[in-house]
Amino acid sequence: MIAAMALPPPDPEFVLRGTAAPVHTLHFSCRGQEPEFPILFSGSANGLVQIWNLKTHRVDKTMDGHGGKSVYWVETIHGRDGLLSQGRDQKICLWDLAEGRNVVTDSISVDSVGFCRCSLLKVAQDRWLIAMPANDPDEVQVLELPSKTSVCTLKPEAGAKLGMPMCLKLWQPGFGACPFLMAGYEDGSVILWNLSMGKMLSRLACHQEPVMSLDFDSEKAKGVSGSSEKVLSVWSLDEQQNLKVHKTHELINSGISDVTIRQDRKILATAGWDYHIRIFGWKKVKPLAVLDYHTATVHCVAFSDHSRPSERLLAAGSNDQRISIWSLYNQT
Amino acid sequence: MNKALGTGMKNTQWFLPSTPSFPCSWDRSCQCNSSSCLKVPIFCLVKIVDILEQFLREGGLSALMWEVCQQQAQAASPELQETLLNKVVCLPDHLSNKLQGENLPIFLPQNYFPLLGTEIIQVLQRISDSLRGGLDCSISFVSQVLGKVCVHGRRKEILSTLVPCLTDLTKSDCIWQRMCWRLVECVPDRWMEAVVCGFVQTAPGADVLSRLLGNLVVKNKKAQFVVTQKLLLLQYSCPTAMLQNLLGYLALDNSRRFLLLKVLQELMETWASSSAVKHSPVEQQLYISKAILICLSHLKDVEIDSHRQELFTCMMEGMKCHLDSNLPRIRCLGMIVAESISSRINTDGPILKFQYEEDDETRELKSLLTQMLSPPSVISPLDEGRKDSPSAVTEAELKPGRKPLAAACAVSEEGSDSELDSDDDFIPYDMSADKELKKTKAPLYIRDCIEVLTGPEDMDKWEATMRVLETLIQRNTAATQEVSVELAKVLLHLEEKTYIDDFVELRQKALVTVTITDPIPVAQYLTSQFYSMNYSLRQRMDILDVLALAAQELSRPKAPGKNKPSSIQTPCIQILPGSDSSKDWRKIVDERIKSKTRRFAKGQSQVELVCAPNKFSSVAGHFFFPLIQNFDRPLVTFDLLGDDHFVLGRLAHTLAILLYFAVNTVVAAAMGKALLEFVWALRFHTDSYVRQGLLSCISSTLLSVPSDRLLEDVTEELVETQAWLAACLALLADLSNDDNPGPWLPTFTKGLQASRCSREGSRWRLQEAGLAESAANGEPEKET
């Protein structure tokens, strides 16, 4: 009886306040063993990267490395001992966080002035690939870390008129296999690049407006992308490496700034310009919840990587300078 | 057919050995049949019936008619023809009279007249043969037969065989066409109507009708009258297809088009006449509207050009009296017809556009305008059958081939779905909060709302204010009371600056809520505004609606916990699953106890009714008396007793509602007295909606005023009212087929029943019983 009635949407588990600026990016690191506590990295518009202790809900550390320019991508490297942060000062900083340090040990300069977030993929022990916008406006560059040698530069053929890359996602079909890159462009198309050949495999024009964010599920060969329109587009990759639109979902309000599939590939979260976080079932893109807490555009959503499913969290950062933490669909 | 004809010829010779002697012998046998049968012994009767049957079976009728036709050309005796005509047409009647139960199937009208139809075709065939051979022949006897059969009410039987055959035969043969025209033209005037109606009814389409009748309407005055007047204006029973046939027939030939215009003119006059709109039944008005629309669909642009002015005048006139009507259906009819006319006469200018609810009727009417002449060749039933069967076969053949494929697709899809389903069973949360994002913030204080509503135009803010107003008023009662009248004023004058889908509702809700929060000043304001200048009828009716709704709200006992569910909807505390399970535990235990407990009381335990004082009782007077005071004082812009009778009807209903909600209050008796006086003053109002309102006033008085007060204070009024109602019922009984008694009786009897129930055992019952009896007498009269 109770199950038949739609429950009211849940409230946030807790809210992190104190970034003092719009939150642009979030990244969890919760896999650590017992003495270590789950943490959340946040990057905000005032150039600070903060480390939140999710036990105490307080800021553990504040790190300033981008000269006051907005930080819009953070990602851990070496477990939680290293951190990459990308800022509007056209720099990607590598932080050393081991043993309580917090110093920038290295940095890569990015020539692009766009908003495109980088993408990191671990290809071997202590070897990573990072995809980032290159100095030509429509190019994407892939570097190998930590050596910072260029692997390839992905340049669309002349006359493709793609515009700038807006979002990137590196993936590989299996560990050790040849990596691919999914890139969303300013003209609304999503392109699959083969990194070893440096060549475009498939192009799908799935939006009318710039693709703001995408995520790809390599197991099901299915991805999702959001743009500034009212549509969430789900596409799939067939055996011939062709991208095809699988389904589109019409939203009430336009604008999706971030879309993320949970690691277990069961649900998907979007950050909306309409202040709402939306949750969908990933199989059928069935709308599951509309979370209404923020009072300004939501910029980013991130799922935690807790090893125990019941502890999994969802975090959303918004222009209203708050980070809301939610616990949803955790029963297995 | 030729073969049949040949045998028929032979038979004739066999039956009537010598042509000259035939009339006499036939005459004799007829006489024997009809008058001297009584003396005929039974075997003789049987023999005669046998002979007659054989005569019919072997095509004797056609031979007979052919004989008469030939003679007619050489002028034969009219008496003989008359007798023959009688016998041929009335044969089934004679025989069934004579034979009673032992009648043979061939003599039954449903068999005989179709047979006669085919025989007529055979005669016509012979006539056409002889015409081709250069011989003159008269067709008038056949016409007479046809006419008489039709007037005897057997047109369906005879024409159902005749018309399809003629349709086929006239398709390409001009001699047959001429014969057919002649056949109808020669029908005597007194039978013309039946024949024409029959043809119009049976013909499958306007073009067929035109082929069969030719220019009959132009040549024959009687036929013209039937087609242009009787079928269109003097009755309204024809189905739409028949109307389309008829008007299509008029439109098909240039020599008949002037009649189409004439018909349209007359139809438009009827449509635009206010007395017709008031007094004719809705069905007839629907019929006329249909005819007008069909006419319009047939008109050519040139014809419209030459009659534009007349059409326009009629349209304006008719629209006015239709929109004046109180019946929604008639208003709607007026709107559709006016829209259609305007769309036809204004080819480039702006056209009329009304808002009305689409239903089957409006769609049907509109389709009449768009569908042009029926397709040029209406397929005869025979052809149709032939055409249908192969297509049906191919379809049947195709289907099985297609089906498995589709089924397979469905299966595969389902399969993949069910596979996906396995881990997609997350239960969605309530997503009703997912609305379009509004950029502006709604005001938080009542005074801000007033400012926004009266202030400069900021549409988004304005809309947000409208949406939030009701809840704001409910939340801040004290703040609202400070500005209640001002707010009511603003709301009453509020116009829809920008489109909001439920603006009317929002505004009404807000007004009702203001009235509830501060009843006396707001009610005083609203009632005074009802009778002041410079309001539209809409606003006045809004006032009435608001007062009635507010009275309802005030008189309804407010459950103390009523507001709780809404507060639950915006949850502040998330209930943890753990607490849920404890609740379940409680529930399970309760269930168990319940299942093991025996209860001796029958029926469900009654839900406890919430008791609360009727808040309306203290303010009812402020709602009621100012409203009833001034109805007879006309203003320049507002004349309740004149043109604005629609508002008067609403007023009567509203007063009845107010009194109804004032039940059990002290002031009810005074209100009832005033209301009965009001009823008395208006009892002969011409408008049925107003009278309906008066009846609900009476019912509500009987329901709300305590019986002892009724008998003490308002005895005279009651007796008068009763006398009036009794007189009305008597009148109804007299005019049992009066056009519009509809709203009277049900309301009245309902009111009586209700009052009877509510006042069991009072002295009043005796008088009421008298009333109810008269009502009971009136009802069956009306039913018939």
Coordinates of C-alpha atoms in Angstrom, one line a residue, chain A residues 4-332:
Chain A
A4 CA 2.1 2.0 -4.4
M5 CA 2.1 5.7 -3.5
A6 CA 4.9 7.8 -4.8
L7 CA 7.0 8.9 -1.9
P8 CA 8.0 12.5 -1.6
P9 CA 11.6 13.0 -2.8
P10 CA 14.2 12.7 -0.1
D11 CA 16.0 15.6 1.5
P12 CA 19.8 15.9 1.4
E13 CA 21.7 13.7 3.9
F14 CA 23.7 16.8 4.7
V15 CA 24.9 20.0 3.2
L16 CA 28.4 21.3 3.1
R17 CA 28.7 25.0 3.4
G18 CA 31.7 27.2 3.4
T19 CA 33.2 27.2 -0.1
A20 CA 32.4 30.9 -0.3
A21 CA 32.1 30.6 -4.0
P22 CA 30.1 28.6 -6.6
V23 CA 31.1 25.0 -6.7
H24 CA 32.2 23.8 -10.1
T25 CA 33.6 20.4 -9.6
L26 CA 33.4 17.5 -7.1
H27 CA 35.3 14.3 -6.7
F28 CA 35.0 11.6 -4.0
S29 CA 37.6 9.5 -2.6
C30 CA 36.1 7.0 -0.2
R31 CA 37.9 3.7 -0.9
G32 CA 40.4 4.1 1.9
Q33 CA 40.7 1.6 4.7
E34 CA 39.5 2.1 8.2
P35 CA 41.8 4.7 9.7
E36 CA 41.3 6.8 6.7
F37 CA 38.0 8.6 6.4
P38 CA 36.0 9.2 3.2
I39 CA 36.8 12.6 1.7
L40 CA 35.4 14.8 -1.0
F41 CA 37.4 17.2 -3.1
S42 CA 35.7 20.3 -4.3
G43 CA 36.8 23.0 -6.8
S44 CA 35.2 26.3 -6.7
A45 CA 35.1 29.6 -8.6
N46 CA 37.5 31.3 -6.2
G47 CA 40.3 29.0 -7.3
L48 CA 40.4 27.0 -4.1
V49 CA 40.4 23.2 -3.9
Q50 CA 39.0 22.0 -0.7
I51 CA 39.1 18.6 1.0
W52 CA 36.0 17.8 2.9
N53 CA 36.0 15.2 5.6
L54 CA 32.7 13.3 5.2
K55 CA 32.8 12.1 8.8
T56 CA 32.9 15.5 10.4
H57 CA 31.4 17.4 7.5
R58 CA 34.2 20.0 7.8
V59 CA 36.9 21.2 5.5
D60 CA 40.1 19.4 6.3
K61 CA 42.3 21.4 3.9
T62 CA 42.1 24.3 1.6
M63 CA 44.5 24.5 -1.3
D64 CA 45.1 27.5 -3.4
G65 CA 47.0 26.8 -6.6
H66 CA 45.2 28.6 -9.4
G67 CA 45.7 32.2 -8.5
G68 CA 42.1 32.8 -7.7
K69 CA 40.9 31.5 -11.0
S70 CA 38.0 29.1 -11.0
V71 CA 38.8 25.4 -10.7
Y72 CA 36.6 23.3 -12.8
W73 CA 38.0 19.8 -12.7
V74 CA 39.6 17.7 -10.0
E75 CA 40.6 14.1 -10.1
T76 CA 42.7 11.9 -7.8
I77 CA 45.8 10.1 -9.0
H78 CA 47.9 7.5 -7.0
G79 CA 44.9 6.7 -4.7
R80 CA 44.5 9.8 -2.7
D81 CA 48.1 10.8 -2.6
G82 CA 47.9 12.8 -5.7
L83 CA 45.4 15.2 -7.2
L84 CA 45.0 16.8 -10.5
S85 CA 43.1 20.1 -10.7
Q86 CA 42.3 22.1 -13.8
G87 CA 41.8 25.8 -13.5
R88 CA 40.8 28.8 -15.6
D89 CA 44.4 30.0 -15.3
Q90 CA 45.1 27.5 -18.1
K91 CA 47.0 25.2 -15.8
I92 CA 46.6 21.7 -14.7
C93 CA 48.3 21.2 -11.3
L94 CA 49.5 18.0 -9.9
W95 CA 49.3 18.0 -6.1
D96 CA 51.2 15.9 -3.7
L97 CA 48.9 15.1 -0.8
A98 CA 50.8 12.2 0.7
E99 CA 51.6 12.3 4.4
G100 CA 49.7 15.5 4.9
R101 CA 51.5 17.5 2.3
N102 CA 49.7 19.8 -0.1
V103 CA 52.1 21.2 -2.6
V104 CA 52.0 21.6 -6.3
T105 CA 54.7 19.3 -7.6
D106 CA 54.1 19.7 -11.3
S107 CA 51.8 21.5 -13.7
I108 CA 50.8 21.3 -17.3
S109 CA 49.8 24.4 -19.1
V110 CA 46.7 24.2 -21.3
D111 CA 46.5 26.6 -24.2
S112 CA 42.8 26.4 -24.6
V113 CA 40.6 29.0 -22.9
G114 CA 37.4 26.9 -23.2
F115 CA 35.4 25.3 -20.4
C116 CA 36.3 21.8 -21.5
R117 CA 37.1 19.5 -18.5
C118 CA 39.9 17.0 -18.9
S119 CA 39.5 13.3 -18.7
L120 CA 41.9 10.9 -17.0
L121 CA 42.3 7.2 -17.7
K122 CA 44.6 4.8 -15.9
V123 CA 46.1 2.5 -18.6
A124 CA 48.7 0.7 -16.5
Q125 CA 50.3 0.7 -13.1
D126 CA 51.6 4.3 -12.7
R127 CA 50.7 5.2 -16.2
W128 CA 47.8 7.5 -17.1
L129 CA 46.4 9.1 -20.1
I130 CA 44.9 12.6 -19.9
A131 CA 42.8 14.1 -22.6
M132 CA 42.6 17.9 -22.7
P133 CA 41.8 20.6 -25.2
A134 CA 44.8 21.6 -27.3
N135 CA 45.8 25.0 -28.4
D136 CA 44.0 24.8 -31.7
P137 CA 40.4 25.6 -30.8
D138 CA 38.9 22.4 -32.3
E139 CA 41.7 20.0 -31.3
V140 CA 42.0 17.5 -28.4
Q141 CA 45.4 16.5 -27.1
V142 CA 46.2 13.3 -25.3
L143 CA 49.2 13.2 -23.0
E144 CA 50.7 10.4 -21.1
L145 CA 51.3 10.9 -17.4
P146 CA 53.5 11.2 -15.6
S147 CA 55.9 11.6 -18.5
K148 CA 53.8 14.4 -20.1
T149 CA 54.6 13.1 -23.5
S150 CA 52.0 13.7 -26.2
V151 CA 50.3 10.5 -27.4
C152 CA 48.3 12.0 -30.1
T153 CA 46.5 15.1 -31.2
L154 CA 43.0 14.6 -32.4
K155 CA 42.2 17.0 -35.2
P156 CA 38.9 16.8 -37.0
E157 CA 39.2 16.9 -40.8
A158 CA 39.0 20.3 -42.4
G159 CA 35.4 21.5 -42.9
A160 CA 33.9 19.5 -40.2
K161 CA 32.9 22.7 -38.3
L162 CA 32.6 21.0 -35.0
G163 CA 33.6 24.0 -32.9
M164 CA 35.4 23.6 -29.6
P165 CA 35.4 20.4 -27.7
M166 CA 33.1 20.8 -24.7
C167 CA 33.5 17.6 -22.8
L168 CA 35.7 14.5 -23.0
K169 CA 35.6 11.0 -21.7
L170 CA 38.5 8.5 -22.1
W171 CA 37.6 4.9 -21.9
Q172 CA 38.8 1.5 -22.9
P173 CA 36.8 -1.6 -23.6
G174 CA 38.9 -3.7 -21.2
F175 CA 42.0 -3.1 -19.1
G176 CA 45.0 -3.0 -21.4
A177 CA 42.9 -2.6 -24.6
C178 CA 43.3 0.2 -27.0
P179 CA 41.8 3.4 -25.4
F180 CA 39.1 5.5 -27.1
L181 CA 37.9 9.0 -26.5
M182 CA 34.3 10.2 -26.6
A183 CA 34.2 14.0 -27.2
G184 CA 31.2 16.3 -27.2
Y185 CA 31.6 19.4 -29.4
E186 CA 30.2 22.9 -29.6
D187 CA 28.0 22.1 -32.6
G188 CA 26.1 19.4 -30.7
S189 CA 27.7 16.3 -32.0
V190 CA 29.5 13.5 -30.1
I191 CA 32.5 11.9 -31.7
L192 CA 34.3 8.7 -31.1
W193 CA 38.0 8.9 -31.6
N194 CA 40.4 6.0 -31.8
L195 CA 43.6 7.0 -30.0
S196 CA 46.0 4.6 -31.4
M197 CA 45.2 5.6 -35.0
G198 CA 44.2 9.2 -34.0
K199 CA 41.2 8.9 -36.3
M200 CA 37.5 9.7 -36.0
L201 CA 35.4 6.6 -35.9
S202 CA 31.9 7.9 -35.7
R203 CA 30.1 11.1 -35.4
L204 CA 26.6 11.6 -34.1
A205 CA 24.8 14.9 -34.2
C206 CA 22.6 14.3 -31.2
H207 CA 22.0 17.9 -30.0
Q208 CA 21.2 21.2 -31.6
E209 CA 23.2 23.1 -29.0
P210 CA 26.7 22.6 -27.5
V211 CA 27.1 19.3 -25.7
M212 CA 27.7 20.3 -22.1
S213 CA 28.5 17.0 -20.6
L214 CA 28.6 13.3 -21.4
D215 CA 29.3 10.0 -19.8
F216 CA 29.8 6.6 -21.3
D217 CA 29.2 3.1 -20.1
S218 CA 31.7 1.0 -21.8
E219 CA 30.2 -2.3 -20.6
K220 CA 26.9 -1.7 -22.3
A221 CA 28.4 0.5 -25.0
K222 CA 25.9 3.1 -24.3
G223 CA 26.4 6.8 -23.4
V224 CA 24.4 9.8 -22.4
S225 CA 24.9 13.4 -23.1
G226 CA 23.2 16.7 -22.0
S227 CA 23.3 20.0 -23.7
S228 CA 21.8 23.4 -23.1
E229 CA 18.5 22.2 -24.7
K230 CA 15.6 20.4 -22.9
V231 CA 16.8 17.0 -24.1
L232 CA 18.8 14.3 -22.5
S233 CA 20.2 12.1 -25.3
V234 CA 21.1 8.5 -24.9
W235 CA 23.1 6.9 -27.7
S236 CA 24.7 3.5 -28.2
L237 CA 27.8 2.2 -30.0
D238 CA 27.3 -0.8 -32.2
E239 CA 29.9 -3.5 -33.2
Q240 CA 30.9 -1.5 -36.3
Q241 CA 31.8 1.4 -34.0
N242 CA 28.9 3.5 -35.1
L243 CA 27.1 5.8 -32.8
K244 CA 23.4 5.7 -32.9
V245 CA 20.7 7.6 -31.0
H246 CA 19.1 5.1 -28.6
K247 CA 16.6 7.3 -26.9
T248 CA 16.0 10.9 -26.1
H249 CA 14.3 12.1 -23.0
E250 CA 12.5 15.4 -22.9
L251 CA 13.0 17.5 -19.8
I252 CA 10.8 20.1 -18.3
N253 CA 13.5 22.8 -18.2
S254 CA 16.4 23.3 -20.5
G255 CA 20.1 23.0 -19.6
I256 CA 22.2 20.2 -18.2
S257 CA 25.6 21.1 -16.9
D258 CA 26.7 17.7 -15.8
V259 CA 25.7 14.1 -16.2
T260 CA 27.2 11.1 -14.4
I261 CA 26.5 7.4 -14.4
R262 CA 27.0 5.7 -11.1
Q263 CA 29.8 3.2 -11.1
D264 CA 27.4 0.2 -10.8
R265 CA 25.6 1.4 -14.0
K266 CA 22.2 1.4 -12.4
I267 CA 21.4 5.1 -12.1
L268 CA 22.4 8.3 -13.6
A269 CA 22.3 11.8 -12.3
T270 CA 22.1 15.1 -14.1
A271 CA 22.9 18.6 -12.8
G272 CA 20.3 21.1 -14.2
W273 CA 20.3 24.8 -14.9
D274 CA 16.8 24.7 -13.3
Y275 CA 18.3 24.1 -9.8
H276 CA 17.2 20.5 -9.9
I277 CA 19.2 17.3 -9.7
R278 CA 17.5 14.5 -11.7
I279 CA 17.9 10.8 -11.2
F280 CA 17.2 8.3 -13.9
G281 CA 17.4 4.6 -14.1
W282 CA 20.2 3.9 -16.5
K283 CA 18.6 0.9 -18.3
K284 CA 15.6 2.6 -19.7
V285 CA 16.3 6.2 -18.7
K286 CA 13.3 6.1 -16.5
P287 CA 12.9 9.2 -14.4
L288 CA 13.3 8.3 -10.8
A289 CA 13.5 11.5 -8.8
V290 CA 13.8 15.2 -9.0
L291 CA 15.8 16.5 -6.1
D292 CA 15.0 20.0 -5.2
Y293 CA 17.3 21.7 -2.8
H294 CA 19.5 24.2 -4.5
T295 CA 18.5 27.7 -5.2
A296 CA 20.8 28.3 -8.2
T297 CA 22.2 26.4 -11.2
V298 CA 23.7 23.1 -10.2
H299 CA 27.1 22.8 -11.8
C300 CA 28.3 19.3 -11.1
V301 CA 27.2 15.9 -9.7
A302 CA 29.4 13.1 -8.5
F303 CA 28.8 9.6 -7.1
S304 CA 31.0 8.3 -4.4
D305 CA 33.2 5.3 -4.8
H306 CA 32.4 3.6 -1.5
S307 CA 33.3 0.0 -1.5
R308 CA 30.1 -0.8 0.4
P309 CA 27.1 -0.1 -1.8
S310 CA 24.9 1.0 1.1
E311 CA 27.2 3.9 1.9
R312 CA 27.2 5.3 -1.5
L313 CA 26.6 9.0 -1.8
L314 CA 25.7 11.5 -4.4
A315 CA 27.1 15.0 -4.2
A316 CA 26.0 18.1 -6.1
G317 CA 27.7 21.4 -6.3
S318 CA 25.8 24.5 -7.2
N319 CA 26.1 28.2 -7.9
D320 CA 24.5 28.9 -4.5
Q321 CA 27.9 27.9 -2.9
R322 CA 26.6 24.8 -1.3
I323 CA 27.3 21.1 -1.8
S324 CA 24.4 18.8 -1.1
I325 CA 25.0 15.2 -0.3
W326 CA 22.3 12.7 -1.0
S327 CA 21.9 9.0 -0.3
L328 CA 19.7 7.3 -2.9
Y329 CA 18.9 3.9 -4.3
N330 CA 21.5 2.2 -2.2
Q331 CA 19.7 -1.0 -1.4
T332 CA 21.2 -3.9 -3.4

